[in-house]
Coordinates of C-alpha atoms in Angstrom, one line a residue:
M1 CA 0.0 0.0 0.0
E2 CA 3.0 2.3 0.5
S3 CA 3.5 2.6 -3.3
I4 CA 0.0 3.7 -4.1
S5 CA -0.2 7.4 -4.9
D6 CA -2.1 9.8 -2.7
N7 CA -4.5 10.5 -5.6
A8 CA -5.2 6.8 -6.1
L9 CA -5.8 6.4 -2.4
M10 CA -8.2 9.4 -2.3
L11 CA -10.0 8.2 -5.4
N12 CA -10.5 4.8 -3.6
V13 CA -11.8 6.7 -0.5
R14 CA -14.2 8.7 -2.8
D15 CA -15.4 5.4 -4.3
G16 CA -16.2 3.9 -0.9
K17 CA -13.0 2.3 0.4
L18 CA -13.0 4.4 3.5
D19 CA -10.2 2.3 5.1
H20 CA -7.7 4.0 2.7
L21 CA -8.3 7.3 4.4
G22 CA -6.3 5.8 7.3
L23 CA -3.3 5.5 5.0
L24 CA -3.6 9.1 4.0
F25 CA -4.0 10.1 7.6
E26 CA -0.7 8.3 8.4
R27 CA 1.1 10.0 5.6
Y28 CA -0.1 13.5 6.3
K29 CA -0.9 13.8 10.1
K30 CA 2.6 15.1 10.9
I31 CA 2.7 17.6 8.0
L32 CA -0.8 19.0 8.9
F33 CA 0.1 19.1 12.6
G34 CA 3.2 21.1 11.7
F35 CA 1.2 23.4 9.6
F36 CA -1.4 24.1 12.3
Y37 CA 1.3 24.3 15.1
N38 CA 3.2 26.9 13.1
L39 CA 0.1 28.9 12.7
S40 CA -1.2 28.6 16.3
G41 CA 1.6 27.5 18.6
D42 CA -0.9 25.3 20.4
P43 CA -0.3 21.5 20.2
N44 CA -3.8 20.5 21.4
L45 CA -5.5 22.8 19.0
S46 CA -3.3 21.5 16.2
E47 CA -4.3 17.9 16.9
D48 CA -8.0 18.9 16.9
L49 CA -7.6 20.8 13.6
V50 CA -5.8 17.8 11.9
Q51 CA -8.8 15.7 12.9
S52 CA -11.2 18.3 11.5
V53 CA -9.3 18.2 8.2
F54 CA -9.8 14.5 7.9
E55 CA -13.4 14.7 8.9
R56 CA -13.9 17.2 6.1
I57 CA -12.0 15.1 3.6
L58 CA -14.4 12.2 4.5
K59 CA -17.4 14.5 4.3
Y60 CA -16.4 16.1 0.9
R61 CA -14.7 13.1 -0.6
Q62 CA -17.1 13.2 -3.6
G63 CA -15.6 16.6 -4.5
F64 CA -12.2 15.1 -5.2
K65 CA -11.8 14.6 -8.9
G66 CA -8.3 13.4 -9.0
D67 CA -7.1 15.8 -11.7
G68 CA -5.0 17.8 -9.2
E69 CA -2.6 16.9 -6.4
F70 CA -4.2 15.4 -3.3
K71 CA -1.8 17.4 -1.1
L72 CA -3.0 20.7 -2.5
W73 CA -6.6 19.7 -2.1
M74 CA -5.9 18.7 1.5
F75 CA -4.1 22.0 2.2
H76 CA -7.1 23.9 0.7
I77 CA -9.3 22.1 3.2
A78 CA -6.8 22.8 6.0
R79 CA -6.8 26.5 5.3
N80 CA -10.6 26.5 5.5
V81 CA -10.6 24.6 8.7
N82 CA -8.1 27.1 10.2
I83 CA -10.1 30.1 9.0
D84 CA -13.4 28.6 10.3
H85 CA -11.9 27.8 13.7
Y86 CA -10.7 31.4 14.2
R87 CA -14.0 32.9 12.9
K88 CA -15.9 30.7 15.5
T89 CA -13.6 31.6 18.4
N90 CA -12.9 35.2 17.4
K91 CA -9.4 34.5 18.6
L92 CA -6.9 37.3 17.8
Q93 CA -3.7 36.1 16.1
K94 CA -1.5 38.9 17.5
E95 CA -0.4 37.9 20.9
D96 CA 2.1 39.5 23.1
I97 CA 5.7 38.2 23.4
E98 CA 5.3 37.1 27.0
H99 CA 2.6 34.6 26.0
W100 CA 4.8 33.2 23.3
R101 CA 7.7 32.9 25.7
E102 CA 5.4 30.7 27.9
R103 CA 4.4 28.5 24.9
I104 CA 7.9 28.1 23.6
G105 CA 9.5 27.5 27.0
D106 CA 13.1 27.6 27.9
K107 CA 15.4 24.9 26.5
V108 CA 18.2 23.6 28.5
C109 CA 21.4 23.8 26.4
N110 CA 24.8 22.5 27.2
S111 CA 26.9 24.7 25.0
E112 CA 27.0 28.3 24.1
E113 CA 26.4 27.5 20.4
A114 CA 23.3 25.4 21.2
M115 CA 22.0 28.2 23.5
G116 CA 22.5 30.7 20.7
K117 CA 20.6 28.6 18.2
A118 CA 17.8 28.0 20.7
E119 CA 17.5 31.7 21.3
E120 CA 17.4 32.4 17.6
L121 CA 14.7 29.8 17.1
K122 CA 12.7 31.3 20.0
I123 CA 13.0 34.8 18.5
L124 CA 12.0 33.5 15.0
Q125 CA 8.9 31.7 16.4
M126 CA 7.9 34.9 18.2
A127 CA 8.4 37.0 15.0
I128 CA 6.3 34.5 13.0
A129 CA 3.5 34.8 15.7
R130 CA 3.4 38.5 15.2
L131 CA 2.7 38.2 11.4
D132 CA -0.9 38.4 10.1
M133 CA -2.4 35.1 9.0
E134 CA -1.8 35.6 5.3
K135 CA 1.9 36.3 5.7
R136 CA 2.3 33.5 8.2
E137 CA 0.6 31.1 5.7
V138 CA 2.8 32.0 2.8
I139 CA 5.9 31.6 4.9
I140 CA 4.8 28.3 6.3
F141 CA 3.8 27.0 2.8
S142 CA 6.9 28.1 1.1
K143 CA 9.7 27.8 3.7
I144 CA 8.4 25.1 6.0
D145 CA 6.1 22.9 4.0
G146 CA 8.3 23.3 0.8
L147 CA 5.4 24.0 -1.6
K148 CA 6.3 25.5 -4.9
Y149 CA 5.0 29.0 -5.7
K150 CA 2.7 27.6 -8.4
Q151 CA 1.1 25.2 -5.8
I152 CA 0.7 28.1 -3.3
G153 CA -0.9 30.1 -6.0
E154 CA -3.4 27.4 -6.6
L155 CA -4.2 27.3 -2.8
L156 CA -4.5 31.1 -2.6
N157 CA -6.2 31.6 -5.9
C158 CA -3.6 33.9 -7.3
S159 CA -0.8 33.9 -9.8
E160 CA 2.7 32.5 -9.3
G161 CA 4.0 36.1 -9.6
A162 CA 1.6 37.3 -6.9
V163 CA 2.8 34.5 -4.6
K164 CA 6.4 35.5 -5.2
V165 CA 5.5 39.1 -4.1
K166 CA 3.6 37.8 -1.1
V167 CA 6.5 35.6 0.0
F168 CA 9.0 38.5 -0.5
R169 CA 6.8 40.9 1.5
A170 CA 6.2 38.4 4.2
M171 CA 9.9 37.7 4.6
Q172 CA 10.6 41.4 4.8
T173 CA 8.0 41.8 7.5
L174 CA 9.4 38.7 9.3
K175 CA 12.9 40.1 9.2
A176 CA 11.7 43.4 10.6
E177 CA 9.8 41.7 13.4
Y178 CA 12.8 39.5 14.2
L179 CA 15.1 42.5 14.5
K180 CA 12.6 44.3 16.7
I181 CA 12.4 41.3 19.1
E182 CA 16.1 40.8 19.0
K183 CA 16.7 44.4 19.9
A184 CA 14.2 44.3 22.7
I185 CA 15.8 41.3 24.3

């Protein structure tokens, strides 16, 4: 079953072989968890949202035609799950630095180099948390999930060129936020 493509598995799910959804879940649960965790910083919420994605995949399985990549179809659903969650809860995305310091926690490091890297990662996570949802999404899709600009364009319903501009601007904003936090610490 490992050699069956994602699209073939999803087409089987669409056609009633619901046990194949478990294989897709195993392939993508960590990727989706990372996507949601990078957006929210909350592991429990991330797990819940991963479950919601697969519930929607099951619910809307008839909508999968198989002419595009399953991964993109799944991320489209994941974006909608995330948007719906924050609409329902009216949760603000911009949180203060102290709250993020609590979430990230302090890492015990044995060497100065490891401590420096842990501090840089902490600052980067705080800077990402300060970005608006759109900028956070394009950075996560392009730099963390490794999607190509064309794929991101399909997810966001815009051209590849527009995605390049969005990523560039998001990275500029991220850099500015990183430097602000670094200066404040």
